PDB file of C-alpha atoms in Angstrom:
ATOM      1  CA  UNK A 713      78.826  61.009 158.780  1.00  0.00           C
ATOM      2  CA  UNK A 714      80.282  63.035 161.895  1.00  0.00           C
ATOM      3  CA  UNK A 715      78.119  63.621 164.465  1.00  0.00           C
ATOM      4  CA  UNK A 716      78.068  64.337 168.460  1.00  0.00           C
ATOM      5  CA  UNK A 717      75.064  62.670 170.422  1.00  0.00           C
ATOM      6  CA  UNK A 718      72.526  64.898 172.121  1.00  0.00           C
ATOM      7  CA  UNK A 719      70.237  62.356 173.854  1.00  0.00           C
ATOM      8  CA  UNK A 720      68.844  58.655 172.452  1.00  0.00           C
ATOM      9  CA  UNK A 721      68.068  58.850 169.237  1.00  0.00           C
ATOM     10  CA  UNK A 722      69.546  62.236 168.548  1.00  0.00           C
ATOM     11  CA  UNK A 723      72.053  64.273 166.700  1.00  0.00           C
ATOM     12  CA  UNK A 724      74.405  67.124 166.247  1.00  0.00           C
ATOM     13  CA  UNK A 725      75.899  66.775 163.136  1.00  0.00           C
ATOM     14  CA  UNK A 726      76.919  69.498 160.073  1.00  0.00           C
ATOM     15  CA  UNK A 727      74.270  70.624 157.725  1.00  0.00           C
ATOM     16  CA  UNK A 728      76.125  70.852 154.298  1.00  0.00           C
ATOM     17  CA  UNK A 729      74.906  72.187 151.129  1.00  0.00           C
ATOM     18  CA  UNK A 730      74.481  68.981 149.678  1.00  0.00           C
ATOM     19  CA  UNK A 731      71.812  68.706 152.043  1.00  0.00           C
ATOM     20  CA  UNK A 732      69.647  71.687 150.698  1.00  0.00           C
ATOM     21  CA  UNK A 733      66.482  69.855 149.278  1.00  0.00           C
ATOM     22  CA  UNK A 734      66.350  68.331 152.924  1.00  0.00           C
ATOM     23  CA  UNK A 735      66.537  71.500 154.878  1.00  0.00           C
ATOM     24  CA  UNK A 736      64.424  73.290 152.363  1.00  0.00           C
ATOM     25  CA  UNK A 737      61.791  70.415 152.829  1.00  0.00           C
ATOM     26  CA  UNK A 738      61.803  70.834 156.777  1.00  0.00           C
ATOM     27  CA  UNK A 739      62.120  75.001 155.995  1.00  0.00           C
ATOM     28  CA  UNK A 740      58.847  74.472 154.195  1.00  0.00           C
ATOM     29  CA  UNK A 741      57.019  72.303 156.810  1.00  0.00           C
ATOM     30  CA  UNK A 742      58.013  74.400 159.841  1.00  0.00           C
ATOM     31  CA  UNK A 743      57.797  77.711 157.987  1.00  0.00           C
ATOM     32  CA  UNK A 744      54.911  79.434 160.122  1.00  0.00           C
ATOM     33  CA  UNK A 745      56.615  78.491 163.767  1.00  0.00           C
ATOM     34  CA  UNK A 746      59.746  80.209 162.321  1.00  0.00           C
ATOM     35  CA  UNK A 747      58.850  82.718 160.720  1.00  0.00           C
ATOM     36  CA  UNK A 748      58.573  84.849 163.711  1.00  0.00           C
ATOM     37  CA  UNK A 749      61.953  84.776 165.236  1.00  0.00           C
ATOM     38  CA  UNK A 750      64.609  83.794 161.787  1.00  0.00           C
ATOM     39  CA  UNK A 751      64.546  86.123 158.430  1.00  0.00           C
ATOM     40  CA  UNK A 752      65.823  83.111 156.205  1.00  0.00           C
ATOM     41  CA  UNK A 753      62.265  81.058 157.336  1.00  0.00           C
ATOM     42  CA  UNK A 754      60.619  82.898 154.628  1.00  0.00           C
ATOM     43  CA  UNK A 755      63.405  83.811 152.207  1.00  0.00           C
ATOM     44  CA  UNK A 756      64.495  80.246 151.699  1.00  0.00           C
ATOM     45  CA  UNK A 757      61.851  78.835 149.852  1.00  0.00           C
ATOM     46  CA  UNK A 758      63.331  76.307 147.439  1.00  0.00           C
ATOM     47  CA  UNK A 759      65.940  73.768 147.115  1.00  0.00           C
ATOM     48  CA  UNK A 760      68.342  76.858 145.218  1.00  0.00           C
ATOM     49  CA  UNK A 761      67.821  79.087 147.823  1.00  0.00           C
ATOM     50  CA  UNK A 762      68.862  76.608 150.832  1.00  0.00           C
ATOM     51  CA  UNK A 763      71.659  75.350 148.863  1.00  0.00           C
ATOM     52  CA  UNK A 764      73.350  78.966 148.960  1.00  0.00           C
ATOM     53  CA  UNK A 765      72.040  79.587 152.226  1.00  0.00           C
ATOM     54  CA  UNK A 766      74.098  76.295 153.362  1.00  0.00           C
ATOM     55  CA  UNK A 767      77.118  77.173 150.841  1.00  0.00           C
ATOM     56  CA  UNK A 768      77.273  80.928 152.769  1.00  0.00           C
ATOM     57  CA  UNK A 769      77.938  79.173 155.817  1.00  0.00           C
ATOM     58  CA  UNK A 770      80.541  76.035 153.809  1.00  0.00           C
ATOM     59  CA  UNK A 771      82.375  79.692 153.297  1.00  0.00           C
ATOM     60  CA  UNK A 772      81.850  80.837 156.395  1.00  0.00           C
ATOM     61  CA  UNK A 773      83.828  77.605 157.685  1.00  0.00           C
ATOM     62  CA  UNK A 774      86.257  77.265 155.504  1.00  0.00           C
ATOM     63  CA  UNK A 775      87.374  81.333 156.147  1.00  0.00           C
ATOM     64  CA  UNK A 776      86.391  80.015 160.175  1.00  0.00           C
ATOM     65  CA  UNK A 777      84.164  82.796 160.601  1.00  0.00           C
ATOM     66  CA  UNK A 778      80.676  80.581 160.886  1.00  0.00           C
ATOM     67  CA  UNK A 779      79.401  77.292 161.100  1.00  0.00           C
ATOM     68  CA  UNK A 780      76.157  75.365 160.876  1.00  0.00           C
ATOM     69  CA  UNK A 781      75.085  72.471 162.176  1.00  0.00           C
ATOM     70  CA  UNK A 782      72.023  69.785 161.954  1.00  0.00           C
ATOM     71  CA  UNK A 783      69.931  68.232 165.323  1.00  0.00           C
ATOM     72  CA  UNK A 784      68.883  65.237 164.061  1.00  0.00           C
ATOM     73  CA  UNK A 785      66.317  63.244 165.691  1.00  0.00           C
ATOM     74  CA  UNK A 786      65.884  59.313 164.275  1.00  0.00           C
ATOM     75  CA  UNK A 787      67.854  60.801 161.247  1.00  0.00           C
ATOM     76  CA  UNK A 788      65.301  63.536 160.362  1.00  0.00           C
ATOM     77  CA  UNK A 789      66.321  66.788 160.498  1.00  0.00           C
ATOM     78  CA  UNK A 790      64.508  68.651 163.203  1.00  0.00           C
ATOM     79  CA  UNK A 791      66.393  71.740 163.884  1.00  0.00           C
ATOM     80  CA  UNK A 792      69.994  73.318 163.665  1.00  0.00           C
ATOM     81  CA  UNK A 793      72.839  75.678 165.822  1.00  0.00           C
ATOM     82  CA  UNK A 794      75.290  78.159 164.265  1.00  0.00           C
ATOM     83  CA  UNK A 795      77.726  80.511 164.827  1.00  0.00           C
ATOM     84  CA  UNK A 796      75.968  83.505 162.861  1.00  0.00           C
ATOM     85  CA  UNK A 797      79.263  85.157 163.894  1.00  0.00           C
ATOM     86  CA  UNK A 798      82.222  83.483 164.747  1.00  0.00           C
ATOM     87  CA  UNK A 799      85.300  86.200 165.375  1.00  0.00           C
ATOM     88  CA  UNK A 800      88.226  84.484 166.101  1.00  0.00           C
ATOM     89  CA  UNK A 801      90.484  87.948 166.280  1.00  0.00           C
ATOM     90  CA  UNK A 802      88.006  89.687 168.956  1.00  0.00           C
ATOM     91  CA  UNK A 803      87.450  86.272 170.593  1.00  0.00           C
ATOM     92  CA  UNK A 804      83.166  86.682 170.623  1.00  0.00           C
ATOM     93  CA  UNK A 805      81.265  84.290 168.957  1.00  0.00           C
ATOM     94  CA  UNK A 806      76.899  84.364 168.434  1.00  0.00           C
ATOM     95  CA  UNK A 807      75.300  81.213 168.831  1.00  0.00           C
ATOM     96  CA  UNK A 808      72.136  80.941 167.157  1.00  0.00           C
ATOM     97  CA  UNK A 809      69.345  78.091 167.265  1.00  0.00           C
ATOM     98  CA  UNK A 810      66.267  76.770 165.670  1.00  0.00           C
ATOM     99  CA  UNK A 811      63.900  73.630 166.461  1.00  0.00           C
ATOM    100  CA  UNK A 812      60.817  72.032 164.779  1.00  0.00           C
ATOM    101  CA  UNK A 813      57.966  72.381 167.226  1.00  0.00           C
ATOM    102  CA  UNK A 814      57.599  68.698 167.389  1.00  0.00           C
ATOM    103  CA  UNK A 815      60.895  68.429 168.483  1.00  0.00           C
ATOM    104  CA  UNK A 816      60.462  70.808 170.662  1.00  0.00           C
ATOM    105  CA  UNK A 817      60.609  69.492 174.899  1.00  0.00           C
ATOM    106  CA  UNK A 818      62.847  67.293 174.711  1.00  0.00           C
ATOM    107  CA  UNK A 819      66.183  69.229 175.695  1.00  0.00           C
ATOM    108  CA  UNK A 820      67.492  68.984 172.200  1.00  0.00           C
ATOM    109  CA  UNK A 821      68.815  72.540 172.526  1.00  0.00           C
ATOM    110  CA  UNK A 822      70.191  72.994 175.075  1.00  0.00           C
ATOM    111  CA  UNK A 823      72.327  70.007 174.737  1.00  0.00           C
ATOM    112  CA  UNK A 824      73.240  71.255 171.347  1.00  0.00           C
ATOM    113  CA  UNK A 825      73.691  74.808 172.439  1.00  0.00           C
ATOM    114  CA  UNK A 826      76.241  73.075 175.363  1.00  0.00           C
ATOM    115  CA  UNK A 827      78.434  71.292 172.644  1.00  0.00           C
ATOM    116  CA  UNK A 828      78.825  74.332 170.587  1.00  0.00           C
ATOM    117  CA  UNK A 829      80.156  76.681 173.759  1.00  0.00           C
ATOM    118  CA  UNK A 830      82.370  73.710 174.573  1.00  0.00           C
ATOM    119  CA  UNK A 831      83.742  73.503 171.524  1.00  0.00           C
ATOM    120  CA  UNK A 832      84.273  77.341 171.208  1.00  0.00           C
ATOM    121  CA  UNK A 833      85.863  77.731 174.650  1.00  0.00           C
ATOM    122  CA  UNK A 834      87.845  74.300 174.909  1.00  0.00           C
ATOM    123  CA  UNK A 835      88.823  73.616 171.455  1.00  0.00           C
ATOM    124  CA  UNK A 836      88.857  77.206 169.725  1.00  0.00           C
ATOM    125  CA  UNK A 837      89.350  79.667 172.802  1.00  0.00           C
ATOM    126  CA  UNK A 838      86.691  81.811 172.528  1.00  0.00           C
ATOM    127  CA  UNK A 839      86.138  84.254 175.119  1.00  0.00           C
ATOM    128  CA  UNK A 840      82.731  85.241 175.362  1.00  0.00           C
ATOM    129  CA  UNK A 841      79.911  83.385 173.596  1.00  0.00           C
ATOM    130  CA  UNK A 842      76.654  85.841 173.065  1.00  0.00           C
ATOM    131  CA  UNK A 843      72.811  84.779 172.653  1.00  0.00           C
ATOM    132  CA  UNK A 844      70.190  86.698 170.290  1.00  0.00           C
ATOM    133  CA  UNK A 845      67.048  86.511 170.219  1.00  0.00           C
ATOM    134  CA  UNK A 846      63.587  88.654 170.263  1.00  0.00           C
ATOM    135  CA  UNK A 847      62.291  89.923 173.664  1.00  0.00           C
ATOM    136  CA  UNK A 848      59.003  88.249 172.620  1.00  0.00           C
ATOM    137  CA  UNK A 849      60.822  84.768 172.331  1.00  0.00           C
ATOM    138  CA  UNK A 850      60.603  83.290 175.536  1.00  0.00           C
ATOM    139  CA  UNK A 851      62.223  80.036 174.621  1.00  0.00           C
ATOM    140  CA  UNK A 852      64.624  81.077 173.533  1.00  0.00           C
ATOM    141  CA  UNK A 853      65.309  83.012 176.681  1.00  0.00           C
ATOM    142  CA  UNK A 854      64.719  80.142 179.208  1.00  0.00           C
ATOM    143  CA  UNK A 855      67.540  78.294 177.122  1.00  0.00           C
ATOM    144  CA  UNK A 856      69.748  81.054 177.538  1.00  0.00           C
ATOM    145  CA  UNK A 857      69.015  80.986 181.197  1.00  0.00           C
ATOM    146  CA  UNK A 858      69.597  77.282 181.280  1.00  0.00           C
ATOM    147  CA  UNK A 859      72.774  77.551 179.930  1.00  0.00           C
ATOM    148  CA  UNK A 860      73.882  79.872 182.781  1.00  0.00           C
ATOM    149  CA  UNK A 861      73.993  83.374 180.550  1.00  0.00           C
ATOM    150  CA  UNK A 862      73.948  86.764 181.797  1.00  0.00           C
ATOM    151  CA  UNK A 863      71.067  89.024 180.225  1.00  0.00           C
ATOM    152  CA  UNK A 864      72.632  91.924 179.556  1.00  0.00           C
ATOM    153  CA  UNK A 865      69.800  94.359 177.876  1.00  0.00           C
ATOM    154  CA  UNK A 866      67.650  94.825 174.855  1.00  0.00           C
ATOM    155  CA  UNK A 867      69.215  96.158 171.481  1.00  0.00           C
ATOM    156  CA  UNK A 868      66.100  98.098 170.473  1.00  0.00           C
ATOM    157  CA  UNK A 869      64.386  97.444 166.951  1.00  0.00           C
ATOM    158  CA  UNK A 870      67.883  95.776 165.840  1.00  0.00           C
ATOM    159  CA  UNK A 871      67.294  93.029 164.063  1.00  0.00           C
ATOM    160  CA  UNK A 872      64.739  93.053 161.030  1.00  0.00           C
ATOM    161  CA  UNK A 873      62.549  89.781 160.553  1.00  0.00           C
ATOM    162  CA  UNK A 874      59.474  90.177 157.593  1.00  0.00           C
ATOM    163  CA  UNK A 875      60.100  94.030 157.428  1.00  0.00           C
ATOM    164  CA  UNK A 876      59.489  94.233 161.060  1.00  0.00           C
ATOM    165  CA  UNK A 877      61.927  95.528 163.529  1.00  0.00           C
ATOM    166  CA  UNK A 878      62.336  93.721 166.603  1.00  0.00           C
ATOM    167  CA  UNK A 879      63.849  94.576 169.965  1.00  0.00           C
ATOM    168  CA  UNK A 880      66.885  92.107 170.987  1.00  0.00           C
ATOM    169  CA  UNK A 881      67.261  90.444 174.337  1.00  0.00           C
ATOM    170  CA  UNK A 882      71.299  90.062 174.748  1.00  0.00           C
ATOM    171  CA  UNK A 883      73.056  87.065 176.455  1.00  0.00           C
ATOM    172  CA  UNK A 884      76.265  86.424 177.018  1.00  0.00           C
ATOM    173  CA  UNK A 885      78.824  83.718 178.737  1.00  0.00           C
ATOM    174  CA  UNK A 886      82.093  84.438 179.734  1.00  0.00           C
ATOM    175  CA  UNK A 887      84.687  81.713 179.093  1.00  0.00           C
ATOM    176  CA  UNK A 888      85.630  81.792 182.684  1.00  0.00           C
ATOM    177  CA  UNK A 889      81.793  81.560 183.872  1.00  0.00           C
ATOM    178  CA  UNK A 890      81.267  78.325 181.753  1.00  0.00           C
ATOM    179  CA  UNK A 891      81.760  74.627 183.579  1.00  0.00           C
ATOM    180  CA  UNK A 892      80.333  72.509 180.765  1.00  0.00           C
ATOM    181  CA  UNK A 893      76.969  71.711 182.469  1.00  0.00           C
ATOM    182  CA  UNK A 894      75.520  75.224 181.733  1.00  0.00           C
ATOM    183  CA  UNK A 895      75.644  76.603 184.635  1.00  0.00           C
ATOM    184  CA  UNK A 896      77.945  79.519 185.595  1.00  0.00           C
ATOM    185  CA  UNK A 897      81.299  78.521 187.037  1.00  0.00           C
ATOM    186  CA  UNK A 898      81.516  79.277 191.242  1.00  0.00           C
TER     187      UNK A 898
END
């Protein structure tokens, strides 16, 4: 299997549709701390579902317009990173993340979040790499704050999670801001 190490003991590694009854399973258990921030925490409820969740994003990366990954800790699946939107014409790319709240603490992340901007600046020359999440999320704001990213404003009631519309902190890195350690170039 490929993977990139995050820390001891854990993971970044793709999450493939083969892998659907797994991330269904850990879908299932985690379903409540989710549910808040992601839409798909309560629409994939079964093995089917995650399997063409998962084959959306095999598509996505075969057409290079998305990708989805696996954090792995011991070998369990304990969260995951995407690119929700991966434009390589415009050059902008989303990041997205989710993590298991025992997982949770342990920089998991963040590391992952810093492989994925590497990869889109260094390997695929992305220009700027943006950050979503709900105003209400605080995590998910310290990460993008860890990572060095400039809050640029709120996208009111954009972004629909259990028929409620949530406003949208935006984040965003500039390829020439990034120095690989998530903090903003000098």
């Amino acid at each position: 299997m490929l993977s990139s190490p995050l820390a001891p003991g854990a993971d970044l590694c793709p999450l493939e549709p083969w892998q659907a009854e797994e991330f269904a399973a850990c879908l299932a258990a985690h379903r409540e701390h989710l549910a808040p921030w992601l839409p798909w925490a309560t629409t994939i409820t079964d093995a089917e579902k995650a399997r063409a969740y998962l084959q959306r994003y095999a598509d996505a990366q075969r057409a290079d317009t998305g990708r989805f990954f696996a954090i792995r800790l011991d070998g369990a699946l304990v969260g995951g990173t995407l690119f929700r939107v991966f434009d390589t014409h415009s050059g902008v790319c989303e990041l997205g993340v989710w993590l298991s709240p025992d997982a949770q603490g342990r920089g998991l992340v963040t590391a992952a979040a810093r492989k994925m901007i590497d990869w889109a600046f260094g390997a695929r020359g992305m220009s700027r790499v943006e950050w979503r999440a709900s105003v209400d999320n605080h995590r998910s704001a310290a990460v993008a704050e860890r990572l060095g990213m400039t809050h640029e404003g709120v996208l009111r009631r954009s972004f629909v999670v259990n028929g409620v519309r949530q406003d949208m902190a935006v984040w965003s890195l500039l390829a020439d801001e990034w120095d690989g350690r998530g903090e903003k170039a000098a």
